[in-house]
XYZ file of C-alpha atoms in Angstrom:
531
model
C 15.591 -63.478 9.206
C 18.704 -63.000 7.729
C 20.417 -59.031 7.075
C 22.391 -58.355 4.091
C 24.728 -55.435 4.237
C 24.861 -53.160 0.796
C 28.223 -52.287 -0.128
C 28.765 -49.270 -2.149
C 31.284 -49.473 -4.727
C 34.812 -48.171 -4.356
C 34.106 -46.825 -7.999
C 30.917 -44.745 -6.788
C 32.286 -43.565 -3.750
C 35.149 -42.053 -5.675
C 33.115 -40.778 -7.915
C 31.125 -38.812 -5.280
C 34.251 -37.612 -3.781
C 36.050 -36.425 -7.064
C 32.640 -34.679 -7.635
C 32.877 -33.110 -3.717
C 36.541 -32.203 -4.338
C 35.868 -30.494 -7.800
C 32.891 -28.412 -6.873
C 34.871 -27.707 -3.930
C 38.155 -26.234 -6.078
C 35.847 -24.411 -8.755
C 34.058 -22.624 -5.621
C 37.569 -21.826 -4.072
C 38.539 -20.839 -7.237
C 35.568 -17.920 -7.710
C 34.502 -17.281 -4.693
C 37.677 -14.958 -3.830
C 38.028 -13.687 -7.287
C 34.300 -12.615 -7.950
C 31.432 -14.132 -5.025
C 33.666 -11.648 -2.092
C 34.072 -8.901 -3.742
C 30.424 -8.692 -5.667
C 28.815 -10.049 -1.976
C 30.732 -6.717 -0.367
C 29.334 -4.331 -2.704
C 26.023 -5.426 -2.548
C 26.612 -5.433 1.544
C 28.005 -2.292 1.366
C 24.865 -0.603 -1.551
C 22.408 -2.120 1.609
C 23.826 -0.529 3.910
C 23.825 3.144 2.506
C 19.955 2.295 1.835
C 19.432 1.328 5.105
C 21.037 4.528 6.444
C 18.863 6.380 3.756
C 15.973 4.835 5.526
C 17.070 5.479 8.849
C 17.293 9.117 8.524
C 14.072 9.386 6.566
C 12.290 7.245 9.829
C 13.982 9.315 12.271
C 13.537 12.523 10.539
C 9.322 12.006 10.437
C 9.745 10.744 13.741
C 10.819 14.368 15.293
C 8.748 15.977 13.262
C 5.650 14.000 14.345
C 6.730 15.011 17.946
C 7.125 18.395 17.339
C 3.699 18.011 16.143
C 2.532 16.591 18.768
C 4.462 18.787 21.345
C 3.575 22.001 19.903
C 0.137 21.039 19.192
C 0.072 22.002 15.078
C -3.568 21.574 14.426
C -4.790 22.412 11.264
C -7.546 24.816 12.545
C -4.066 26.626 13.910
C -2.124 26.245 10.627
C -5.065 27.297 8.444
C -8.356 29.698 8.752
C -11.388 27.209 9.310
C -14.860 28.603 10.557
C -18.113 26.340 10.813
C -20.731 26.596 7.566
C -23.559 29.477 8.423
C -26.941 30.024 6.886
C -27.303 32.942 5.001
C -30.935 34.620 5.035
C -30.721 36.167 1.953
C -28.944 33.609 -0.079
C -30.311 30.603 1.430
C -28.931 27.148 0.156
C -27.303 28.430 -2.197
C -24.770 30.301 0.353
C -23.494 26.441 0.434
C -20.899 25.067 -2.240
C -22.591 22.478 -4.731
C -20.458 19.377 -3.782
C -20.576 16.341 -6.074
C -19.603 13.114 -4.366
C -18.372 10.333 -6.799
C -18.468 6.764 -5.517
C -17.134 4.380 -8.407
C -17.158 0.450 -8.188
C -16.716 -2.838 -10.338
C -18.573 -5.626 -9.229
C -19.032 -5.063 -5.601
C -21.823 -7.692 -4.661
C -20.855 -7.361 -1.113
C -20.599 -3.416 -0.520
C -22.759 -1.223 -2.795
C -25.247 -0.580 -0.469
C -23.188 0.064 2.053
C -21.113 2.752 -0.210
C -24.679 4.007 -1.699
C -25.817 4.338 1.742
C -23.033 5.398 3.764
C -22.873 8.424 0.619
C -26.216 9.325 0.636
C -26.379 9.522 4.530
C -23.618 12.668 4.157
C -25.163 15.544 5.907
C -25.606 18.558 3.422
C -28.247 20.686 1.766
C -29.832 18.707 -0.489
C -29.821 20.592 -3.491
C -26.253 21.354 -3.005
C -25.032 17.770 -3.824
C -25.006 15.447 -6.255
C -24.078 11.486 -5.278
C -22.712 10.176 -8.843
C -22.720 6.459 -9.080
C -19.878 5.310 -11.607
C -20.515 1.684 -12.419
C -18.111 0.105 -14.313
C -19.383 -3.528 -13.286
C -19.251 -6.389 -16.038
C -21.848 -8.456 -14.295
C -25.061 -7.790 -15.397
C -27.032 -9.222 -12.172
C -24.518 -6.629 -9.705
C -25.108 -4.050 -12.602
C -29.292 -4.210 -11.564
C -28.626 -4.467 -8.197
C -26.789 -1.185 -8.155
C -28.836 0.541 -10.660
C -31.656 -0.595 -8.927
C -30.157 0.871 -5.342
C -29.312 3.755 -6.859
C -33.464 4.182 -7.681
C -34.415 3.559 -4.322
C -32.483 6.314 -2.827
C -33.924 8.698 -5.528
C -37.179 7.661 -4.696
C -36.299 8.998 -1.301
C -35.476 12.874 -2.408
C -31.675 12.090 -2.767
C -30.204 13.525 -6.343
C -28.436 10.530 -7.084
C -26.859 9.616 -10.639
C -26.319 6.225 -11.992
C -23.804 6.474 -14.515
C -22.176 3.700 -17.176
C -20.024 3.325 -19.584
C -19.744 1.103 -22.655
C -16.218 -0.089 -21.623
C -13.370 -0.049 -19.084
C -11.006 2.026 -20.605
C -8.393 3.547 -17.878
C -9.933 1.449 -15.286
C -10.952 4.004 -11.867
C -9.201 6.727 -13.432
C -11.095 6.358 -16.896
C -14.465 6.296 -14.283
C -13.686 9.404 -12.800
C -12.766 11.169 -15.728
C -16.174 10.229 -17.590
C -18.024 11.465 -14.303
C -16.518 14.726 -14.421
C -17.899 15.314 -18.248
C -21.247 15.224 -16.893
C -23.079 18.400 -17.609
C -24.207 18.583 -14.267
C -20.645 18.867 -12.981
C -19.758 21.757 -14.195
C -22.032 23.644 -10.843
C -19.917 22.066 -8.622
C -17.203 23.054 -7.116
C -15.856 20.223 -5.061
C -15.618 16.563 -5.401
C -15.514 13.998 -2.651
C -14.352 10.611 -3.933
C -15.367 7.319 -1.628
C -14.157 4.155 -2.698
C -16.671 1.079 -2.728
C -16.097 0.097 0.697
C -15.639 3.436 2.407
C -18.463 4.437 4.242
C -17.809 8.261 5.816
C -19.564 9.790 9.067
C -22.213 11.917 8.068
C -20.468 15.228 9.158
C -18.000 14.692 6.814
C -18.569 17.263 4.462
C -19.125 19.911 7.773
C -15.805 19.247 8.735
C -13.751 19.218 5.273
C -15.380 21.891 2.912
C -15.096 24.787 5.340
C -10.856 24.464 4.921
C -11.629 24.319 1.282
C -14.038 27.667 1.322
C -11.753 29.320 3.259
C -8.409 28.575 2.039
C -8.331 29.139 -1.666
C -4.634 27.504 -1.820
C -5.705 24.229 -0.566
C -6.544 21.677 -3.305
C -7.053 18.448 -1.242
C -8.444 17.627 1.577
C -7.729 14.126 2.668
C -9.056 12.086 5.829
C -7.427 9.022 7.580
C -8.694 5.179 6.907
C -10.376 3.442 9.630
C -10.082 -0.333 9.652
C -13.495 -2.374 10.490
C -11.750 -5.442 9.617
C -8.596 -5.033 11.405
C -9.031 -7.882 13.862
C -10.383 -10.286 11.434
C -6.744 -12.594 11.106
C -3.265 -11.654 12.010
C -2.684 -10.730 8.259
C -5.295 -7.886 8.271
C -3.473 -6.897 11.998
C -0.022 -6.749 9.993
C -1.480 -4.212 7.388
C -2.994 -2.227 9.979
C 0.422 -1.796 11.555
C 1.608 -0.640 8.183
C -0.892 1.375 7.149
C -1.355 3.741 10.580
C 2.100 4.464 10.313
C 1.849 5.503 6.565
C -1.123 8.060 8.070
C -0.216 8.760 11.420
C 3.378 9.781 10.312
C 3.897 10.080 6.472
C 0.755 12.407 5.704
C 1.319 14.453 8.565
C 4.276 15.237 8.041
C 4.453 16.045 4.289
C 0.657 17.944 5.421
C 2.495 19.718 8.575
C 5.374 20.648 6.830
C 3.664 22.179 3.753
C 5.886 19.956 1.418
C 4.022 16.796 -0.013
C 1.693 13.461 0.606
C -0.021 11.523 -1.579
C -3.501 11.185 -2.451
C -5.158 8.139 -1.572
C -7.355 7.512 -3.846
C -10.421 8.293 -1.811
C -11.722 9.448 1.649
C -10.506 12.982 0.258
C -12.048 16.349 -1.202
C -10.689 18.161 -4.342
C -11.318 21.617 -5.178
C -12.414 21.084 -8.909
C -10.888 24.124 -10.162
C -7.479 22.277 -8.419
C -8.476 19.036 -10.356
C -8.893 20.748 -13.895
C -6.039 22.651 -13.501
C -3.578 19.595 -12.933
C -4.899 18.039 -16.187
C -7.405 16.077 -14.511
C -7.306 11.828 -14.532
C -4.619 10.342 -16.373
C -4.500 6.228 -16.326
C -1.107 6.153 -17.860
C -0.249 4.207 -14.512
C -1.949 2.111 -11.961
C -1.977 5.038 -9.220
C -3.712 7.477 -10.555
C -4.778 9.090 -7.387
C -0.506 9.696 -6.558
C -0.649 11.082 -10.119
C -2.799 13.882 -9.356
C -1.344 15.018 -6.347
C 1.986 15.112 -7.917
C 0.698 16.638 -10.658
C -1.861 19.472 -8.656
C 1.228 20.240 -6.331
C 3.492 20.820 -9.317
C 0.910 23.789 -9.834
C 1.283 25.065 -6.113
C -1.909 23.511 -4.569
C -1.361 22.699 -0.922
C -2.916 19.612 0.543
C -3.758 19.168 4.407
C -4.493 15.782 5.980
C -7.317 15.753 8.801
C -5.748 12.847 11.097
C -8.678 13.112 13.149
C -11.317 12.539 10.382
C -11.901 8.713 9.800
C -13.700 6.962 7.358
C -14.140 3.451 7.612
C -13.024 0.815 5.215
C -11.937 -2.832 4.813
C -8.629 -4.353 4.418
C -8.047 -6.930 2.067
C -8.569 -10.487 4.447
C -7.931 -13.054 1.279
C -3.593 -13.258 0.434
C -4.712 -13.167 -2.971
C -6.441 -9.717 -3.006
C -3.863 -8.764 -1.053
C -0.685 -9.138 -3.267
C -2.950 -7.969 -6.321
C -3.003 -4.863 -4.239
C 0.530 -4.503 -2.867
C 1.811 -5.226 -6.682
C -0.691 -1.888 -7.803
C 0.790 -0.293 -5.014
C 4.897 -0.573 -5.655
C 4.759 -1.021 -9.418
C 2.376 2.388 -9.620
C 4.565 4.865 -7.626
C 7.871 3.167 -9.310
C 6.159 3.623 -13.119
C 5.184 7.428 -12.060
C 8.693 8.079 -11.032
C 10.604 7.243 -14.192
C 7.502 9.225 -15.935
C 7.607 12.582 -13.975
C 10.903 12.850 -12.835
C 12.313 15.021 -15.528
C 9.158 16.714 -15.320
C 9.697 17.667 -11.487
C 13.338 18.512 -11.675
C 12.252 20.715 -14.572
C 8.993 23.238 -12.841
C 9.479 26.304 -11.847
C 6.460 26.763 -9.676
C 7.406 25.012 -6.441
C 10.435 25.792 -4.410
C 13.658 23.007 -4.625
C 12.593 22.253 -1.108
C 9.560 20.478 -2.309
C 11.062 19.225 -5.326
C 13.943 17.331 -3.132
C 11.032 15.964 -0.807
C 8.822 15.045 -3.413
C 11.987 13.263 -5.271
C 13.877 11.928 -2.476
C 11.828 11.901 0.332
C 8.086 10.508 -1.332
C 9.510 8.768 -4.155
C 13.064 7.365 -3.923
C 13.139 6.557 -0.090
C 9.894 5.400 0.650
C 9.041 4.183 -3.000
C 11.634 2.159 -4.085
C 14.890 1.940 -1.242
C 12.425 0.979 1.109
C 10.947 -2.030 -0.309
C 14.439 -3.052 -2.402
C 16.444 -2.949 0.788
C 13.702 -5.215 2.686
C 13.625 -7.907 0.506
C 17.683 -7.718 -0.970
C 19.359 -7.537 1.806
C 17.431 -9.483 4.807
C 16.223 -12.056 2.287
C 19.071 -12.598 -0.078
C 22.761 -10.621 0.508
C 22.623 -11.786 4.445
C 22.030 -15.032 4.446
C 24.352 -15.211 1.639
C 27.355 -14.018 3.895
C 26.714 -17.464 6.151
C 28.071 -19.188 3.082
C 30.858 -16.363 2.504
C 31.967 -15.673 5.862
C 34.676 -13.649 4.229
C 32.001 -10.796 4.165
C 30.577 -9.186 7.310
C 27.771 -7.147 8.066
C 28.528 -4.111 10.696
C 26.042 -4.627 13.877
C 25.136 -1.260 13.666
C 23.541 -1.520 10.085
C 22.111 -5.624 11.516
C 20.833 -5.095 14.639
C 20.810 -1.053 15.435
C 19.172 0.511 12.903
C 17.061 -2.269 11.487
C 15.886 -1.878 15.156
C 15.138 1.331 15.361
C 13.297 1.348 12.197
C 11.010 -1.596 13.132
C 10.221 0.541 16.556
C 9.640 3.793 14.716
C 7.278 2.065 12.621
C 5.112 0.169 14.767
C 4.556 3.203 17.618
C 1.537 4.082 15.058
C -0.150 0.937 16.647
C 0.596 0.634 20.588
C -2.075 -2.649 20.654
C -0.185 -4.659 17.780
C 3.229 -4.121 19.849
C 3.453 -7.852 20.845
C 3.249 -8.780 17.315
C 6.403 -6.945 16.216
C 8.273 -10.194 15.479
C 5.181 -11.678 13.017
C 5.288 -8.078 11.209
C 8.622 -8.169 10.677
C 8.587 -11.715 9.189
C 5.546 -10.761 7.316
C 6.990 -7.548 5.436
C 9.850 -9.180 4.504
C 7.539 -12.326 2.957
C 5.753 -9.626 0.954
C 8.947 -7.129 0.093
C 9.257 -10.074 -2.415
C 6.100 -9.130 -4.634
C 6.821 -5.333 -3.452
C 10.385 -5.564 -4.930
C 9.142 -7.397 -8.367
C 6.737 -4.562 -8.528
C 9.103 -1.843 -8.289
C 11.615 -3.590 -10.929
C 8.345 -3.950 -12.983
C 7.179 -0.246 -12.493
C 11.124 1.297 -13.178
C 11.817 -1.027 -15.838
C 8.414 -0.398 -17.550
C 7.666 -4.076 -18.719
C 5.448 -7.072 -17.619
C 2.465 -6.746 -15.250
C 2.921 -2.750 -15.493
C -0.291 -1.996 -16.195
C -2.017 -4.532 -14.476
C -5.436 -3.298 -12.883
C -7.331 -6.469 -10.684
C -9.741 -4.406 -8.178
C -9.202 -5.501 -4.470
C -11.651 -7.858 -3.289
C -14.041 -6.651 -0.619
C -15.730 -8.837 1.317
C -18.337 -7.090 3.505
C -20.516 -9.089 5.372
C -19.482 -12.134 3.853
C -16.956 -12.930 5.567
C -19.578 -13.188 9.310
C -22.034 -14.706 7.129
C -19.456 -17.237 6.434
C -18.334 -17.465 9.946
C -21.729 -18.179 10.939
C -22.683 -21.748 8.857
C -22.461 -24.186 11.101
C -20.960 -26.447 8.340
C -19.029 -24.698 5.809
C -17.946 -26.658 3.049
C -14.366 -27.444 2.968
C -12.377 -25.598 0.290
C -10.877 -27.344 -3.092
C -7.296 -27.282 -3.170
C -6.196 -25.602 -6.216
C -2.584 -26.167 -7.097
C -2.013 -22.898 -8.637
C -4.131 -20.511 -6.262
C -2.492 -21.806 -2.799
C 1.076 -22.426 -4.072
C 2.853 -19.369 -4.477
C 6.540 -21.016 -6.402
C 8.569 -17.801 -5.461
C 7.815 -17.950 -1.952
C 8.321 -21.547 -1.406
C 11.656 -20.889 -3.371
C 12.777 -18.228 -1.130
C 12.074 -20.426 1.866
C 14.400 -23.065 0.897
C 17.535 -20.332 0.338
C 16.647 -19.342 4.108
C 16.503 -22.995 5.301
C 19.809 -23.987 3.288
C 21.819 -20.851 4.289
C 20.365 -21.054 8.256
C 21.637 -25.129 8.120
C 24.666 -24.429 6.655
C 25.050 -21.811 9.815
C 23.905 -23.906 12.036
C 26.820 -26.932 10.924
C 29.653 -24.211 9.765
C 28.803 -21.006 10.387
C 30.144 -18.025 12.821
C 27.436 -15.754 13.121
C 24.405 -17.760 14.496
C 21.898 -16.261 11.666
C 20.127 -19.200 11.770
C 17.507 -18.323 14.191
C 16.772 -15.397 11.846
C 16.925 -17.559 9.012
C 14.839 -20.574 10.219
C 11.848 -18.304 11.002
C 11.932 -16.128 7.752
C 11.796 -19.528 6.307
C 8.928 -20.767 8.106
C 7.359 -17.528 7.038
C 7.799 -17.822 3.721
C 6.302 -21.242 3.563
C 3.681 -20.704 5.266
C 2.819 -17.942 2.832
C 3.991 -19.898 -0.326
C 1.552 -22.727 1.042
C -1.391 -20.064 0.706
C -2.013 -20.370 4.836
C -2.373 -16.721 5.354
C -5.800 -14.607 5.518
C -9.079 -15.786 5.302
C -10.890 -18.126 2.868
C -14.374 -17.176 1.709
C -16.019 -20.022 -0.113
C -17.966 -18.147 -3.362
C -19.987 -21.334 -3.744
């Protein structure tokens, strides 16, 4: 066998390098002119953020131990005395407490809502479980209605209630609930989201605050996870989410300033509700609307960190991002709407105007997730290529540090998975970051309502077929372009610092890459097969 040797032309070769040298010049000639000093702005704009967030992490973190320390329970902080019969009154001693439990197509979970809601532990004729089905199937629509018979059959005053459209999505529910003649008797309203299923005592341990504090407006409780150790994505959220109730609501509930409904697993005092202006859907968080709105008036919220109602975390990437994007753009949309209107009352003290501003809405709202995604994602590897620009290891390694550690104390058992977290949030500050563009900026997706999967018992039922069928690959559901995008910066900036670099990013950079692959290749969660 003979070998032949290829010969590149003298002509193409020089062609290649001419093309080398040029790029080369034009880069010389803008990277000092305009790439330094844009790339040392935007370093130094990060780094006040990230010193924004490191004083609002380490300021909740004393607080929190305080707390702790000085034992600030709120049976200390407010009058609370157990529910007593009354001879002479009788039932009617009790509060009439409606309980409103809306849903969209939730195959898996009604019954477990219906049933976890009718199992609450009250007089009977002193509550009313109100049903608001807004579900477009018509089999689920039977199912429910026909649910919501059985317990009625039992002695359990139980309304199934429709509409003729979806108008305002949850918000528009709620709203058409509370027009219900029967409402106006009641004086509180506990709101339980399809999948939440509360302890019976429930209502024993939240409406005495209410009865006996008439400044409180809200009573909220504290998620409990029954999915949590279903995949290492549903372990990541529960990292998130403790420390968003371990630490956020008890501090802005300790301190008397502000926290955020969420949306269910609370009580409202009605007369609170009505005099806030009741539901508004003009953004996708209608729940933080409320509160803002009800604590504009003076109401005072407390959170019951002890009280847990359990719930399910979205398993499935794609239910997932539909509800991280509700829950950036939302808060980011409500903050361009009500800022003027916040500077502007005169009924709350500038105390909880600079925390509800600053503190709820700027840091945690919008810094938070911009600063995640900018400036580990895109400024710093960017400064591999321009080692011109450097980083100070206090605002790389110290307080990014910090802040991780601060973070994840709100789940000891997750500790070991720091590093995956990490990578993780910093995958999904992308679609966090788009949302809160989309939410100040008031344009695209802004008003986008998809429902969060829930999966229920699916998910074991799935687990259990011996054969399950083996997904389709659909191009469009598993490949996520931004992601995969994003992946190849980090790879090309962590190889370029691994042949010409100084700072030895590219361990960093290598692993956010795999990270965002893995996640742009849809291998994250769970796959339930609907088939």
């Amino acid at each position: 066998m003979e070998y032949t040797t290829r010969v590149i032309p003298e002509s193409f070769r020089g062609a290649r390098d001419d093309f080398t040298l040029q790029f080369s010049m034009v880069w010389d000639q803008i990277k000092a002119p305009l790439i330094v000093p844009l790339l040392r702005l935007a370093v130094a704009v990060c780094l006040i953020m990230s010193v924004m967030l490191f004083i609002e992490r380490v300021y909740m973190g004393v607080v929190i131990i305080l707390i702790k320390l000085f034992g600030r329970r709120p049976e200390k902080r407010y009058k609370w005395e157990p529910m007593k019969d009354d001879v002479e009154l009788g039932n009617s001693g009790y509060p009439m407490v409606l309980i409103q439990v809306p849903m969209y197509n939730e195959r898996e979970v009604y019954q477990l809502s219906i049933g976890a809601a009718c199992g609450l532990s009250w007089p009977s004729d002193r509550i009313i479980i109100q049903v608001l089905d807004d579900s477009t199937d018509p089999t689920i629509k039977d199912m429910v209605e026909l649910e919501c018979q059985r317990w009625a059959s039992k002695g359990i005053n139980i309304k199934y209630e429709i509409r003729d459209n979806r108008n305002g999505y949850k918000a528009g529910a709620l709203k058409e609930g509370m027009k219900r003649s029967y409402v106006k008797n009641c004086d509180y309203v506990a709101i339980f989201d399809a999948d939440f299923q509360p302890e019976p005592d429930f209502l024993w341990r939240t409406i005495p605050f209410l009865v006996h504090n008439p400044e409180i407006g809200l009573v909220q409780a504290r998620w409990k996870f029954v999915n949590a150790d279903e995949c290492l994505m549903t372990r990541m959220q529960e990292m998130s989410l403790n420390y968003h109730f371990s630490v956020e609501q008890e501090v802005g509930s300790s301190t008397y300033a502000f926290f955020g409904f969420n949306g269910t697993a609370g009580v409202w005092r009605i007369a609170a509700l009505n005099e806030a202006g009741g539901w508004k859907d003009r953004t996708t968080v209608e729940d933080m609307d409320l509160a803002v709105r009800a604590s504009l008036k003076g109401w005072k919220f407390l959170y019951l960190d002890d009280l847990r109602v359990k719930n399910e975390l979205p398993s499935t990437f794609k239910a997932y991002r539909y509800q991280q994007h509700r829950w950036s753009c939302g808060p980011a949309n409500l903050f361009r709407k009500m800022i003027k209107e916040i500077v502007m009352n005169k009924k709350v003290t500038l105390w909880k105007k600079v925390h509800v501003i600053y503190s709820f809405f700027f840091v945690r709202k919008i810094v938070a997730h911009i600063i995640t995604f900018v400036f580990y994602c895109v400024v710093l590897p960017l400064t591999v290529v321009v080692p011109e620009v450097e980083v100070p290891k206090w605002g790389l390694v110290y307080i990014p540090s910090i802040i991780t550690v601060l973070n994840s104390v709100g789940t000891p058992r997750s500790l070991h998975l720091v590093i995956f977290w990490i990578v993780f949030e910093n995958v999904i500050s992308l679609h966090r970051t788009k949302a809160t563009f989309i939410g100040l900026l008031e344009t695209g997706r802004v008003n986008e309502w998809i429902v969060t999967e829930k999966l229920g018992d699916a998910l074991k039922a799935n687990k259990s077929t011996k054969a399950p069928k083996k997904p389709r690959f659909r191009l469009g559901e598993r490949l996520h372009l931004l992601e995969i995008l994003t992946g190849f910066y980090l790879l090309t900036c962590g190889l370029y610092d691994l042949a010409y670099g100084q700072y030895r990013y590219y361990l960093y950079l290598f692993v956010q890459a795999v990270a965002f692959f893995i996640v742009g290749t849809g291998y994250v969660g769970t796959f339930v097969s609907h088939s």
